Amino acid sequence: MDMSGNGRRPTLKDIAAETGLSMAAVSYALRGVHGTPETIQRVQDAADRLGYQADPIARALASGRSGSVGVLCASLEDLWQQRLAAALGRELLTPDRNALIIDSAGDAARQLELAQHLVDHRVDAIVVIPIDPRAKAWATIARQVPVIAIGDELPGAKAKSEVILDNETGVTTALRRFAAAGHTNIAVLSPTRRVEIERPAEIIAQRVAVDLGLKLRLLQCPHDLSGATDVARELLIGRGRPTGILALADSMAFGVYAACRELELRIPKDLSLLGYDDQPMSQLLSLSTFHWPLDELVGHVVSRVTSAVDTNRRVRRTTLTPTLIERGSVAAPPT
């Protein structure tokens, strides 16, 4: 409600007149940037009496910042990305900043369109889990706004920061674990879909399989339980059924469990299985999987956002390495 008495929207000038402070002091106090606790409270009380509401567009134009950071996920059907997005949303939330969490639904072209949409709406930075990290359009995006990539590097973009997940270690450890148990026929379930994209993890899997003498099949697999179950079912009833499966997301591994239950296959007696991101549910299923340091990852991302937005400084790259958590879902292949 307008309490200024003249029918117009109250402004900083009105609060300054009410409190006897300068407009700059009022602006700082409303944002909690400067001023004693008493002054900040006095200004806030005056703003409440007058019915003052900050104009975010005007603030963005004045400061050159919108206060918004885009968090562009690859697919929020992935339980790990849900956890990551929620954690980033909490940690990026400050009096002057908020996170816009957006789902790309597994579509690489759509993700690039959404990234440009965020640029056009003047976000201060974009945090992205890229679906197609090799897309040339990332170079254009990174020239317009600070970009912090999670997971894979963006080789074509120069002005960016990266928090890399060490897939070389993760995938190599997984395939060596299968080989050590005696497996030679392995399938890898990959999150990439809708477009044919070879991501670094898949390239690593193909190379390491050759080195270890493994027969390897790469299959695209959705994250949702129903879709992952369908992919796993078709794989397990087909000819040349693999004896081991590496799911590059635990949410896909849950579909393998569901398909095995339908087909009366037992893990690990009939099929060995490895996940890749250590979901809480994986403990209940005794799924061996890889643990990535989520809290550390979030800390690195938030510090990069702060550096890029507040000081225009870009920290180039940090690499995080996973730990294999053995829970008993890998055994020797059936004879």
Tab-separated table of C-alpha atoms in Angstrom:
chain	number	residue	atom	x	y	z
A	1	MET	CA	0.000	0.000	0.000
A	2	ASP	CA	1.260	3.509	-0.859
A	3	MET	CA	1.708	5.499	2.359
A	4	SER	CA	3.366	8.519	0.755
A	5	GLY	CA	-0.007	10.269	0.519
A	6	ASN	CA	0.256	11.403	-3.102
A	7	GLY	CA	-0.701	8.241	-5.000
A	8	ARG	CA	2.708	7.654	-6.529
A	9	ARG	CA	5.161	4.864	-5.838
A	10	PRO	CA	7.505	5.742	-2.927
A	11	THR	CA	11.146	6.235	-3.869
A	12	LEU	CA	14.528	6.355	-2.173
A	13	LYS	CA	14.118	10.153	-2.070
A	14	ASP	CA	11.001	9.751	0.078
A	15	ILE	CA	12.823	7.474	2.539
A	16	ALA	CA	15.736	9.931	2.643
A	17	ALA	CA	13.316	12.769	3.504
A	18	GLU	CA	11.641	10.596	6.130
A	19	THR	CA	14.889	9.617	7.846
A	20	GLY	CA	17.015	12.713	7.233
A	21	LEU	CA	19.687	10.582	5.551
A	22	SER	CA	21.233	10.915	2.113
A	23	MET	CA	19.865	8.812	-0.746
A	24	ALA	CA	23.188	6.957	-0.923
A	25	ALA	CA	23.012	6.108	2.783
A	26	VAL	CA	19.425	4.897	2.347
A	27	SER	CA	20.389	2.739	-0.629
A	28	TYR	CA	23.290	1.165	1.264
A	29	ALA	CA	21.151	0.554	4.343
A	30	LEU	CA	18.372	-1.134	2.371
A	31	ARG	CA	20.909	-3.528	0.887
A	32	GLY	CA	22.639	-4.074	4.231
A	33	VAL	CA	25.948	-2.999	2.696
A	34	HIS	CA	26.894	-0.126	5.026
A	35	GLY	CA	25.494	1.476	8.148
A	36	THR	CA	25.064	0.623	11.786
A	37	PRO	CA	22.399	-1.914	12.750
A	38	GLU	CA	20.373	0.965	14.190
A	39	THR	CA	20.540	2.944	10.929
A	40	ILE	CA	19.652	-0.098	8.834
A	41	GLN	CA	16.648	-0.797	11.068
A	42	ARG	CA	15.579	2.860	10.979
A	43	VAL	CA	15.686	2.907	7.186
A	44	GLN	CA	13.846	-0.388	6.895
A	45	ASP	CA	11.124	0.850	9.273
A	46	ALA	CA	10.684	3.978	7.178
A	47	ALA	CA	10.520	1.905	3.992
A	48	ASP	CA	7.829	-0.279	5.523
A	49	ARG	CA	5.788	2.728	6.661
A	50	LEU	CA	5.947	4.299	3.226
A	51	GLY	CA	5.251	1.033	1.381
A	52	TYR	CA	8.532	1.209	-0.501
A	53	GLN	CA	9.406	-1.677	-2.836
A	54	ALA	CA	12.760	-1.920	-4.566
A	55	ASP	CA	12.693	-1.805	-8.358
A	56	PRO	CA	14.988	-4.642	-9.487
A	57	ILE	CA	15.209	-3.339	-13.051
A	58	ALA	CA	16.266	0.105	-11.916
A	59	ARG	CA	18.801	-1.404	-9.525
A	60	ALA	CA	20.237	-3.564	-12.305
A	61	LEU	CA	20.549	-0.574	-14.636
A	62	ALA	CA	22.210	1.507	-11.942
A	63	SER	CA	24.647	-1.158	-10.788
A	64	GLY	CA	25.211	-3.012	-14.045
A	65	ARG	CA	24.145	-6.209	-12.266
A	66	SER	CA	20.835	-8.041	-12.172
A	67	GLY	CA	21.562	-9.992	-8.992
A	68	SER	CA	20.642	-13.210	-10.805
A	69	VAL	CA	22.858	-16.187	-11.605
A	70	GLY	CA	21.603	-18.760	-14.100
A	71	VAL	CA	22.103	-22.403	-13.096
A	72	LEU	CA	21.610	-24.316	-16.322
A	73	CYS	CA	21.259	-28.045	-15.667
A	74	ALA	CA	21.543	-30.760	-18.302
A	75	SER	CA	18.573	-32.756	-16.954
A	76	LEU	CA	16.821	-32.447	-13.617
A	77	GLU	CA	15.591	-36.005	-14.004
A	78	ASP	CA	19.129	-36.835	-12.843
A	79	LEU	CA	18.985	-37.118	-9.053
A	80	TRP	CA	22.587	-35.940	-8.702
A	81	GLN	CA	21.830	-32.760	-10.634
A	82	GLN	CA	18.781	-32.190	-8.445
A	83	ARG	CA	20.985	-32.329	-5.348
A	84	LEU	CA	23.604	-30.087	-6.958
A	85	ALA	CA	21.037	-27.511	-8.131
A	86	ALA	CA	19.400	-27.394	-4.709
A	87	ALA	CA	22.761	-26.891	-2.997
A	88	LEU	CA	23.776	-24.147	-5.442
A	89	GLY	CA	20.419	-22.437	-4.992
A	90	ARG	CA	20.978	-22.313	-1.234
A	91	GLU	CA	24.603	-21.202	-1.380
A	92	LEU	CA	24.110	-18.533	-4.053
A	93	LEU	CA	21.219	-16.937	-2.175
A	94	THR	CA	22.304	-13.626	-0.601
A	95	PRO	CA	20.506	-10.311	-0.058
A	96	ASP	CA	21.729	-9.163	-3.479
A	97	ARG	CA	21.831	-12.448	-5.365
A	98	ASN	CA	19.597	-15.346	-6.322
A	99	ALA	CA	19.814	-18.406	-8.557
A	100	LEU	CA	17.600	-19.090	-11.548
A	101	ILE	CA	17.590	-22.888	-11.861
A	102	ILE	CA	16.686	-24.055	-15.372
A	103	ASP	CA	16.302	-27.560	-16.808
A	104	SER	CA	17.597	-28.253	-20.338
A	105	ALA	CA	15.707	-31.596	-20.414
A	106	GLY	CA	18.672	-33.377	-22.000
A	107	ASP	CA	18.487	-31.328	-25.216
A	108	ALA	CA	21.849	-29.851	-26.246
A	109	ALA	CA	20.453	-27.361	-28.760
A	110	ARG	CA	17.811	-26.222	-26.311
A	111	GLN	CA	20.467	-25.720	-23.635
A	112	LEU	CA	22.339	-23.289	-25.855
A	113	GLU	CA	19.097	-21.400	-26.583
A	114	LEU	CA	18.419	-21.165	-22.852
A	115	ALA	CA	21.958	-19.924	-22.232
A	116	GLN	CA	21.471	-17.114	-24.744
A	117	HIS	CA	18.085	-16.363	-23.154
A	118	LEU	CA	19.827	-15.921	-19.799
A	119	VAL	CA	22.400	-13.623	-21.411
A	120	ASP	CA	19.610	-11.546	-22.980
A	121	HIS	CA	18.000	-11.210	-19.544
A	122	ARG	CA	21.236	-9.818	-18.114
A	123	VAL	CA	22.167	-12.533	-15.633
A	124	ASP	CA	25.448	-11.799	-13.885
A	125	ALA	CA	26.871	-15.277	-14.593
A	126	ILE	CA	25.881	-18.693	-15.918
A	127	VAL	CA	26.702	-21.937	-14.141
A	128	VAL	CA	26.219	-24.820	-16.574
A	129	ILE	CA	26.427	-28.597	-16.700
A	130	PRO	CA	27.007	-28.747	-20.465
A	131	ILE	CA	25.308	-31.427	-22.550
A	132	ASP	CA	27.529	-30.767	-25.568
A	133	PRO	CA	30.687	-29.183	-24.158
A	134	ARG	CA	32.293	-29.064	-27.609
A	135	ALA	CA	29.567	-26.874	-29.144
A	136	LYS	CA	31.109	-23.773	-30.733
A	137	ALA	CA	28.286	-21.577	-29.417
A	138	TRP	CA	29.756	-21.720	-25.901
A	139	ALA	CA	32.522	-19.387	-27.089
A	140	THR	CA	29.910	-16.766	-27.989
A	141	ILE	CA	28.092	-17.182	-24.670
A	142	ALA	CA	31.323	-16.907	-22.663
A	143	ARG	CA	32.245	-13.639	-24.390
A	144	GLN	CA	28.990	-12.079	-23.164
A	145	VAL	CA	28.787	-13.297	-19.574
A	146	PRO	CA	31.020	-15.183	-17.105
A	147	VAL	CA	30.478	-18.925	-17.565
A	148	ILE	CA	31.323	-21.507	-14.903
A	149	ALA	CA	31.217	-25.035	-16.353
A	150	ILE	CA	30.687	-28.105	-14.181
A	151	GLY	CA	31.758	-31.588	-15.203
A	152	ASP	CA	33.417	-31.204	-18.600
A	153	GLU	CA	35.637	-28.459	-19.978
A	154	LEU	CA	34.407	-26.102	-22.690
A	155	PRO	CA	37.341	-26.331	-25.120
A	156	GLY	CA	36.036	-23.680	-27.511
A	157	ALA	CA	35.302	-21.019	-24.890
A	158	LYS	CA	38.157	-18.868	-23.633
A	159	ALA	CA	36.552	-16.643	-20.984
A	160	LYS	CA	35.272	-19.244	-18.570
A	161	SER	CA	35.943	-21.060	-15.312
A	162	GLU	CA	35.689	-24.820	-14.952
A	163	VAL	CA	35.138	-27.289	-12.132
A	164	ILE	CA	36.046	-30.536	-13.863
A	165	LEU	CA	34.956	-33.999	-12.779
A	166	ASP	CA	37.840	-36.409	-13.273
A	167	ASN	CA	36.123	-38.893	-15.593
A	168	GLU	CA	39.506	-40.289	-16.607
A	169	THR	CA	39.956	-41.679	-13.104
A	170	GLY	CA	36.295	-42.608	-12.600
A	171	VAL	CA	35.700	-44.478	-15.850
A	172	THR	CA	39.133	-46.119	-15.861
A	173	THR	CA	38.694	-47.335	-12.281
A	174	ALA	CA	35.234	-48.714	-13.107
A	175	LEU	CA	36.331	-50.685	-16.163
A	176	ARG	CA	39.438	-51.980	-14.404
A	177	ARG	CA	37.209	-53.144	-11.557
A	178	PHE	CA	35.110	-55.175	-13.999
A	179	ALA	CA	38.198	-56.576	-15.732
A	180	ALA	CA	39.764	-57.584	-12.417
A	181	ALA	CA	36.589	-59.517	-11.570
A	182	GLY	CA	36.844	-61.423	-14.849
A	183	HIS	CA	34.344	-59.561	-17.036
A	184	THR	CA	34.949	-59.116	-20.759
A	185	ASN	CA	31.483	-58.005	-21.990
A	186	ILE	CA	30.504	-54.611	-20.589
A	187	ALA	CA	27.771	-52.053	-21.336
A	188	VAL	CA	27.951	-48.357	-20.463
A	189	LEU	CA	24.719	-46.394	-20.010
A	190	SER	CA	25.230	-42.771	-21.032
A	191	PRO	CA	23.039	-39.765	-20.219
A	192	THR	CA	23.388	-38.187	-23.647
A	193	ARG	CA	20.188	-38.356	-25.676
A	194	ARG	CA	18.221	-36.703	-28.483
A	195	VAL	CA	21.419	-35.863	-30.339
A	196	GLU	CA	24.471	-37.893	-31.173
A	197	ILE	CA	27.183	-36.443	-28.952
A	198	GLU	CA	30.331	-38.090	-27.739
A	199	ARG	CA	31.159	-36.689	-24.323
A	200	PRO	CA	34.582	-37.107	-22.714
A	201	ALA	CA	33.415	-39.903	-20.362
A	202	GLU	CA	32.191	-41.984	-23.289
A	203	ILE	CA	35.376	-41.397	-25.265
A	204	ILE	CA	37.425	-42.475	-22.257
A	205	ALA	CA	35.317	-45.635	-21.863
A	206	GLN	CA	35.912	-46.660	-25.476
A	207	ARG	CA	39.651	-46.081	-25.229
A	208	VAL	CA	40.099	-47.878	-21.899
A	209	ALA	CA	37.985	-50.826	-23.073
A	210	VAL	CA	40.379	-51.358	-25.980
A	211	ASP	CA	43.373	-51.198	-23.631
A	212	LEU	CA	41.784	-53.790	-21.310
A	213	GLY	CA	40.552	-56.061	-24.091
A	214	LEU	CA	36.887	-55.555	-23.178
A	215	LYS	CA	33.918	-55.786	-25.506
A	216	LEU	CA	32.062	-52.524	-24.867
A	217	ARG	CA	28.592	-51.280	-25.824
A	218	LEU	CA	27.568	-47.655	-25.329
A	219	LEU	CA	23.838	-47.038	-24.939
A	220	GLN	CA	21.945	-43.804	-24.504
A	221	CYS	CA	19.754	-43.980	-21.438
A	222	PRO	CA	17.331	-41.490	-19.818
A	223	HIS	CA	17.502	-40.685	-16.127
A	224	ASP	CA	13.883	-41.364	-15.228
A	225	LEU	CA	13.122	-44.782	-13.708
A	226	SER	CA	10.658	-45.894	-16.373
A	227	GLY	CA	12.899	-44.908	-19.284
A	228	ALA	CA	16.031	-46.383	-17.703
A	229	THR	CA	14.161	-49.619	-16.960
A	230	ASP	CA	13.093	-49.904	-20.614
A	231	VAL	CA	16.668	-49.460	-21.850
A	232	ALA	CA	18.024	-51.975	-19.335
A	233	ARG	CA	15.295	-54.508	-20.135
A	234	GLU	CA	16.033	-54.388	-23.876
A	235	LEU	CA	19.740	-54.742	-23.155
A	236	LEU	CA	19.314	-57.711	-20.828
A	237	ILE	CA	16.913	-59.730	-23.004
A	238	GLY	CA	18.976	-59.212	-26.148
A	239	ARG	CA	21.625	-61.458	-27.607
A	240	GLY	CA	25.110	-61.191	-26.175
A	241	ARG	CA	23.859	-59.879	-22.838
A	242	PRO	CA	26.651	-58.050	-20.962
A	243	THR	CA	27.841	-59.431	-17.666
A	244	GLY	CA	28.631	-55.986	-16.286
A	245	ILE	CA	27.016	-52.551	-16.610
A	246	LEU	CA	28.492	-49.157	-15.790
A	247	ALA	CA	25.696	-46.587	-15.401
A	248	LEU	CA	27.061	-43.055	-15.662
A	249	ALA	CA	24.381	-41.940	-13.189
A	250	ASP	CA	22.931	-43.860	-10.256
A	251	SER	CA	19.444	-42.909	-11.453
A	252	MET	CA	20.086	-45.109	-14.516
A	253	ALA	CA	21.411	-47.913	-12.325
A	254	PHE	CA	18.074	-47.913	-10.478
A	255	GLY	CA	16.436	-48.787	-13.814
A	256	VAL	CA	18.822	-51.748	-14.119
A	257	TYR	CA	17.685	-52.978	-10.706
A	258	ALA	CA	14.043	-52.680	-11.795
A	259	ALA	CA	14.671	-54.573	-15.053
A	260	CYS	CA	16.588	-57.301	-13.224
A	261	ARG	CA	13.675	-57.733	-10.845
A	262	GLU	CA	11.276	-58.199	-13.777
A	263	LEU	CA	13.623	-60.678	-15.466
A	264	GLU	CA	14.485	-62.506	-12.232
A	265	LEU	CA	18.161	-61.661	-12.544
A	266	ARG	CA	20.209	-61.209	-9.400
A	267	ILE	CA	22.845	-58.559	-8.727
A	268	PRO	CA	25.741	-59.401	-8.547
A	269	LYS	CA	25.293	-63.159	-9.154
A	270	ASP	CA	23.813	-62.791	-12.651
A	271	LEU	CA	24.894	-59.241	-13.441
A	272	SER	CA	27.494	-56.889	-11.991
A	273	LEU	CA	26.596	-53.207	-11.771
A	274	LEU	CA	28.404	-49.947	-10.995
A	275	GLY	CA	26.824	-46.517	-10.504
A	276	TYR	CA	28.544	-43.171	-10.762
A	277	ASP	CA	27.318	-40.567	-8.256
A	278	ASP	CA	26.514	-42.188	-4.900
A	279	GLN	CA	22.846	-41.325	-4.328
A	280	PRO	CA	21.441	-41.978	-0.831
A	281	MET	CA	19.179	-44.702	-2.291
A	282	SER	CA	22.267	-46.522	-3.528
A	283	GLN	CA	23.152	-47.455	0.029
A	284	LEU	CA	19.805	-49.259	0.435
A	285	LEU	CA	20.366	-51.174	-2.812
A	286	SER	CA	23.992	-52.030	-1.943
A	287	LEU	CA	25.087	-50.430	-5.207
A	288	SER	CA	28.814	-49.954	-5.656
A	289	THR	CA	29.266	-46.455	-7.023
A	290	PHE	CA	31.525	-43.425	-7.191
A	291	HIS	CA	31.345	-40.656	-4.629
A	292	TRP	CA	32.029	-37.120	-5.861
A	293	PRO	CA	32.721	-34.421	-3.216
A	294	LEU	CA	29.505	-32.433	-3.693
A	295	ASP	CA	30.113	-29.902	-0.914
A	296	GLU	CA	33.589	-29.168	-2.251
A	297	LEU	CA	32.225	-28.821	-5.770
A	298	VAL	CA	29.553	-26.345	-4.659
A	299	GLY	CA	32.153	-24.337	-2.748
A	300	HIS	CA	34.365	-24.070	-5.824
A	301	VAL	CA	31.450	-23.005	-8.034
A	302	VAL	CA	30.167	-20.358	-5.614
A	303	SER	CA	33.655	-18.884	-5.136
A	304	ARG	CA	34.044	-18.666	-8.912
A	305	VAL	CA	30.698	-16.923	-9.285
A	306	THR	CA	31.694	-14.426	-6.591
A	307	SER	CA	35.105	-13.802	-8.178
A	308	ALA	CA	33.668	-13.357	-11.668
A	309	VAL	CA	30.765	-11.092	-10.654
A	310	ASP	CA	32.269	-9.040	-7.834
A	311	THR	CA	35.885	-8.677	-8.974
A	312	ASN	CA	35.727	-9.686	-12.663
A	313	ARG	CA	38.345	-12.329	-11.965
A	314	ARG	CA	38.074	-15.801	-13.468
A	315	VAL	CA	39.669	-18.784	-11.730
A	316	ARG	CA	40.465	-21.157	-14.532
A	317	ARG	CA	40.170	-24.803	-13.530
A	318	THR	CA	39.804	-27.148	-10.585
A	319	THR	CA	39.580	-30.926	-11.005
A	320	LEU	CA	37.689	-33.150	-8.557
A	321	THR	CA	38.442	-36.878	-8.304
A	322	PRO	CA	35.878	-39.532	-7.300
A	323	THR	CA	36.214	-42.362	-4.796
A	324	LEU	CA	34.850	-45.842	-5.548
A	325	ILE	CA	32.491	-46.957	-2.779
A	326	GLU	CA	32.327	-50.757	-2.759
A	327	ARG	CA	28.973	-52.146	-1.603
A	328	GLY	CA	28.936	-55.574	-3.204
A	329	SER	CA	27.243	-55.113	-6.587
A	330	VAL	CA	30.286	-56.391	-8.537
A	331	ALA	CA	31.303	-60.057	-8.576
A	332	ALA	CA	32.753	-62.570	-11.000
A	333	PRO	CA	30.665	-63.116	-14.162
A	334	PRO	CA	28.233	-66.032	-14.220
A	335	THR	CA	29.644	-69.293	-15.570
